[in-house]
Tab-separated table of C-alpha atoms in Angstrom:
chain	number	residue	atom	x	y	z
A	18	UNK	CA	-55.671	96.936	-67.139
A	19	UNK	CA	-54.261	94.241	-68.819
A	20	UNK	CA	-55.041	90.656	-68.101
A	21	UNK	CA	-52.585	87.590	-66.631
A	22	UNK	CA	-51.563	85.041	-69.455
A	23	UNK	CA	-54.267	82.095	-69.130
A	24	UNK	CA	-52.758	78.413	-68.091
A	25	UNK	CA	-55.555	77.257	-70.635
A	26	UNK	CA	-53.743	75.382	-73.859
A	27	UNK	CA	-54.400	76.544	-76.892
A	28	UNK	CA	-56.400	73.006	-77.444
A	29	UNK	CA	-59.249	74.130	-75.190
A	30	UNK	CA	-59.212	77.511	-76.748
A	31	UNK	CA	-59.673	76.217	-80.259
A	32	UNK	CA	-62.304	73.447	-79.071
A	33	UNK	CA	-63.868	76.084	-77.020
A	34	UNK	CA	-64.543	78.465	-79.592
A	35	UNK	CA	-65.318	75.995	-82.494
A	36	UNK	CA	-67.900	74.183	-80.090
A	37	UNK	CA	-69.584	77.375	-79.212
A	38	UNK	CA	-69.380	79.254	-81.991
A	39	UNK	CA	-71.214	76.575	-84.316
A	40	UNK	CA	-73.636	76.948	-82.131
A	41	UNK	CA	-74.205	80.723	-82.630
A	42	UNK	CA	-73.603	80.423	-86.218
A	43	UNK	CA	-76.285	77.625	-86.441
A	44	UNK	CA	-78.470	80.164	-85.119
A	45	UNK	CA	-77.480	82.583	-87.444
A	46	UNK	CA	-77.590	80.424	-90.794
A	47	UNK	CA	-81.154	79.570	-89.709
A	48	UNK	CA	-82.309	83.011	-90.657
A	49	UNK	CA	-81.211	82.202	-93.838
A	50	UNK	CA	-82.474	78.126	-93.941
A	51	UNK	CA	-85.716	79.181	-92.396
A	52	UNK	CA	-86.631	83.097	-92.919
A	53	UNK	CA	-84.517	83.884	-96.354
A	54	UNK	CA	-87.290	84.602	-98.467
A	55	UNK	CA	-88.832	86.958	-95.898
A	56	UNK	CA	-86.283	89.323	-96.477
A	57	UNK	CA	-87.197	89.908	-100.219
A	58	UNK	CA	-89.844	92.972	-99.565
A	59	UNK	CA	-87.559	94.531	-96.739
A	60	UNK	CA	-84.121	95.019	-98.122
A	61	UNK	CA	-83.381	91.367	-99.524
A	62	UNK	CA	-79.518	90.186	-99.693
A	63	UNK	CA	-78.390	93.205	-97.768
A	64	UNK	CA	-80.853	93.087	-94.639
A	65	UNK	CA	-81.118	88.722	-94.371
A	66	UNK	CA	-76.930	89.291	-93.989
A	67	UNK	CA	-77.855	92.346	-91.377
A	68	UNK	CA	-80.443	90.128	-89.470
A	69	UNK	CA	-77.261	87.411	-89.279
A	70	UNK	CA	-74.885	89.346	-88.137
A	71	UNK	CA	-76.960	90.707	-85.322
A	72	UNK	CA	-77.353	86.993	-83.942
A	73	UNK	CA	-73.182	86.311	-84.775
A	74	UNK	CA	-72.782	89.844	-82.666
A	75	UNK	CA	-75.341	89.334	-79.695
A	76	UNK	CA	-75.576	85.822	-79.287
A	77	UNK	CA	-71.329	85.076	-79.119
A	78	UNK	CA	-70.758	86.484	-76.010
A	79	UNK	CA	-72.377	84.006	-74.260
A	80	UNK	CA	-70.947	81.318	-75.226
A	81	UNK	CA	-67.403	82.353	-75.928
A	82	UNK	CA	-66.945	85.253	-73.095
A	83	UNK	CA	-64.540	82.615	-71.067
A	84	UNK	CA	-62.093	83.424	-73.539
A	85	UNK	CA	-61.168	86.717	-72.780
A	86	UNK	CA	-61.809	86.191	-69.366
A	87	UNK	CA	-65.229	87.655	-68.833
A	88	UNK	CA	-68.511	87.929	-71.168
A	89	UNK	CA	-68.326	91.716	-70.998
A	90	UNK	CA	-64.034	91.850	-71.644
A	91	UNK	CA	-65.030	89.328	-74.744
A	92	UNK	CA	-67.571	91.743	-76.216
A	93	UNK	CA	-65.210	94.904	-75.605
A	94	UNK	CA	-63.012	93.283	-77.786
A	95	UNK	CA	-65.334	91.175	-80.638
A	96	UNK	CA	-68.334	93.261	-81.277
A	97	UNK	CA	-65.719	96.422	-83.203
A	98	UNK	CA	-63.608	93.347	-84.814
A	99	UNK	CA	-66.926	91.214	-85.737
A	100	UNK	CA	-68.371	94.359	-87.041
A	101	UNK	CA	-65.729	95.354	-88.896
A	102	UNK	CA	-65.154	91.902	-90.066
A	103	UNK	CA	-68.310	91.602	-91.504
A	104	UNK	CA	-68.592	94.693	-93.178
A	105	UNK	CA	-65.185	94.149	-94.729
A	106	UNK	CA	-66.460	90.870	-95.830
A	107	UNK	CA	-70.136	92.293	-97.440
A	108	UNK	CA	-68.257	94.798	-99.437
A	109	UNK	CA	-66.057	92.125	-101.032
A	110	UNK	CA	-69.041	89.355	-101.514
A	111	UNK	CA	-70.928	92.723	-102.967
A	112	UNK	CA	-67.855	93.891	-105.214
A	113	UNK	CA	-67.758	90.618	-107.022
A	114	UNK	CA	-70.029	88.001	-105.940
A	115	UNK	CA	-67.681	84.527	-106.724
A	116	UNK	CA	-64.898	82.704	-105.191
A	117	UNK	CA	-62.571	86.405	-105.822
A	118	UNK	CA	-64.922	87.908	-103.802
A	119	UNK	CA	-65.161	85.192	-100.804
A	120	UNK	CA	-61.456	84.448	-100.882
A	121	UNK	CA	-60.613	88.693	-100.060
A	122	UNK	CA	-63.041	89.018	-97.559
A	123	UNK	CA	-61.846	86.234	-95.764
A	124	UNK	CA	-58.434	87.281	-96.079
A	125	UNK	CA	-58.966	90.883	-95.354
A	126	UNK	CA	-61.749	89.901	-92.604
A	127	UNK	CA	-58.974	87.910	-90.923
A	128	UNK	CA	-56.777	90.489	-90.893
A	129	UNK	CA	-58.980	93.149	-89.929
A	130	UNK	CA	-60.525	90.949	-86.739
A	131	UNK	CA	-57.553	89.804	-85.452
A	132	UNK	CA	-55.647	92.796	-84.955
A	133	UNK	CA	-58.573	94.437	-83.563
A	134	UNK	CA	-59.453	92.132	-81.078
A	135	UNK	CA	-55.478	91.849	-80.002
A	136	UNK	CA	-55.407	95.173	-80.238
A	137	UNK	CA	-58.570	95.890	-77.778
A	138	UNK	CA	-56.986	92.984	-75.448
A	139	UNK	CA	-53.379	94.731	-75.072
A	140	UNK	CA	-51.439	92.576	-77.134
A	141	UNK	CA	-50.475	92.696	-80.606
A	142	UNK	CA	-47.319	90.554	-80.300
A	143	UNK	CA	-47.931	87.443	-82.663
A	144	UNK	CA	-51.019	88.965	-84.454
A	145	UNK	CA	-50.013	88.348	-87.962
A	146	UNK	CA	-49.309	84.482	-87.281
A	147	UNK	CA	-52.611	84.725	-85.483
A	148	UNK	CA	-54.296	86.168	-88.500
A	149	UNK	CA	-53.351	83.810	-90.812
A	150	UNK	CA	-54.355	80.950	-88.153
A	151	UNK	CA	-57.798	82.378	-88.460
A	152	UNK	CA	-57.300	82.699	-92.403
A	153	UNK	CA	-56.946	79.136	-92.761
A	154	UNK	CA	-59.483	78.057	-90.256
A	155	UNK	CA	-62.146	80.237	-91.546
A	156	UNK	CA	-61.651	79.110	-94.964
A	157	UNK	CA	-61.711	76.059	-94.332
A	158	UNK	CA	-65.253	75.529	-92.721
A	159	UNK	CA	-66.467	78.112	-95.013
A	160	UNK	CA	-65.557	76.324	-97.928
A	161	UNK	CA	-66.387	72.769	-96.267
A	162	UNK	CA	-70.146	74.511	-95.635
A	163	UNK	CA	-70.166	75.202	-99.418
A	164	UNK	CA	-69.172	71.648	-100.677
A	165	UNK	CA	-71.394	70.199	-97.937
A	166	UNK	CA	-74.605	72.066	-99.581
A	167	UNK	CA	-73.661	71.859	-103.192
A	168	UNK	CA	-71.730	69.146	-103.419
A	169	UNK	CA	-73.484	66.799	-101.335
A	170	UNK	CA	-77.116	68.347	-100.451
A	171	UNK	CA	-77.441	70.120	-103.427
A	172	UNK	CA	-75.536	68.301	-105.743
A	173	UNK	CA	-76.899	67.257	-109.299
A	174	UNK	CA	-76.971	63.775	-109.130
A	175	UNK	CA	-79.076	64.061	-105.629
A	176	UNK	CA	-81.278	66.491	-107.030
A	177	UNK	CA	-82.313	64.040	-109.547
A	178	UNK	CA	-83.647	61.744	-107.152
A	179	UNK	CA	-85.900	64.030	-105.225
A	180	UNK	CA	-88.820	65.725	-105.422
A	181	UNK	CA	-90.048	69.174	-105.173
A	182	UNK	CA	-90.576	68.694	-101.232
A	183	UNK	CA	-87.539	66.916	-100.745
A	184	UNK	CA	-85.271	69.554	-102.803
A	185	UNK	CA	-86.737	72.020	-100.516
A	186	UNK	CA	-85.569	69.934	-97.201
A	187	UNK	CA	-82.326	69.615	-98.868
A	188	UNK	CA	-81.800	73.277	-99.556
A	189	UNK	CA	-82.534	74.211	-95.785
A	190	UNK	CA	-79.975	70.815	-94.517
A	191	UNK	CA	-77.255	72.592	-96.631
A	192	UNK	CA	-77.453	75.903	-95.399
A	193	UNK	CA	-77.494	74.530	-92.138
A	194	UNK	CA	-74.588	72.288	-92.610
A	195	UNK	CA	-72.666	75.456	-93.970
A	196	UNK	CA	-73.277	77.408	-90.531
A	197	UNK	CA	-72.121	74.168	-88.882
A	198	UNK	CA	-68.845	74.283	-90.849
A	199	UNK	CA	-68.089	78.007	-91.105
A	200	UNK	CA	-68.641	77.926	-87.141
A	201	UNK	CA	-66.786	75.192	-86.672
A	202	UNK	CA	-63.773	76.886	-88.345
A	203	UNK	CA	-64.103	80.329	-87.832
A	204	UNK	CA	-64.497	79.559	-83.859
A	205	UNK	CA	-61.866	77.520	-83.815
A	206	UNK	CA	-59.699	80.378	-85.065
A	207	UNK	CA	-61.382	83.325	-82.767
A	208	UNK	CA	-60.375	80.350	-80.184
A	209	UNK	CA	-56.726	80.857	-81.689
A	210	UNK	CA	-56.872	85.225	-81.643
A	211	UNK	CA	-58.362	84.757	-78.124
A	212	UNK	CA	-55.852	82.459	-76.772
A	213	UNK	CA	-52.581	84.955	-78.271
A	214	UNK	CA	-54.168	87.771	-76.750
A	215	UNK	CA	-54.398	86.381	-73.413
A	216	UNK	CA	-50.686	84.546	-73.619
A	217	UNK	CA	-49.445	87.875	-75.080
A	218	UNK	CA	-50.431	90.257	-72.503
């Protein structure tokens, strides 16, 4: 059965899903800040990115099921497009590992989620503009997480000015401040693929 068009604006949609899903994704990038080197004896890279996306998949839900209208309608519809999205996104980070690699899987990730998700919801009308809405908003608080911890956390120039401890500290504050971003700007676009799926069905 398909759902009545929301009398949300798109404005709440966006601040609702950037809000809550830098929440979840502050969660998730704590696995990393916190627990990253745990993974080293029990599958490394591939299982600390597993562990991540388990928290991204279970934890969303609650936060962002007003969206589609119900917790249980939201995860009908994200958990097969986060999934996908993610896996999508591992094989390209895998496959080459630099800014090639990032750039496709956010592209392709994009794609792949938001037609899913529109898809799931009964409404692909829109979906490509929709897609590259959460093209652009992904990449750009993924890419603001990455200057925020190398540029500014990380950087050279504040490196030399710390010590051991305090590199350490500033490590964990940039990972962190790259989950802020990236959930900042990837839930402001699921607010986006949310919102056309609602106003298109």
């Amino acid at each position: 059965m398909m759902s009545t068009p929301s009398p949300r604006p798109l404005w709440q949609d966006l601040l609702h899903g950037a809000l809550g899903f830098a929440l979840v994704s502050l969660a998730a990038f704590s696995i990393w800040a916190f627990a990253g080197r745990f993974f080293a004896p029990f599958g490394g890279e591939v299982a600390m990115y597993a562990a991540i996306a388990g928290v991204f998949l279970g934890f969303s839900g609650l936060l962002l099921g007003r969206l589609a209208g119900s917790i249980g309608r939201f995860y009908q519809a994200f958990l097969p497009a986060f999934f996908l999205y993610a896996i999508v996104w591992c094989i390209a980070w895998f496959a080459f590992k630099n800014r090639t690699g990032e750039w496709l899987g956010a592209a392709a990730g994009s794609i792949i989620f938001t037609y899913v998700v529109m898809k799931i919801l009964g409404s692909t009308r829109g979906w490509l503009l929709a897609a590259v809405t959460l093209f652009g908003l992904h990449s750009a608080g993924y890419f603001a997480g990455d200057w925020a911890m190398y540029d500014v956390w990380l950087s050279p120039d504040n490196l030399a000015d710390l010590t051991k401890k305090d590199r350490a500290q500033a490590a964990l504050m940039g990972k962190l401040s790259w989950g802020l971003f990236y959930g900042l700007g990837f839930g402001a676009g699921i607010g986006c693929v949310f919102h056309r799926a609602r106003v298109g069905a």
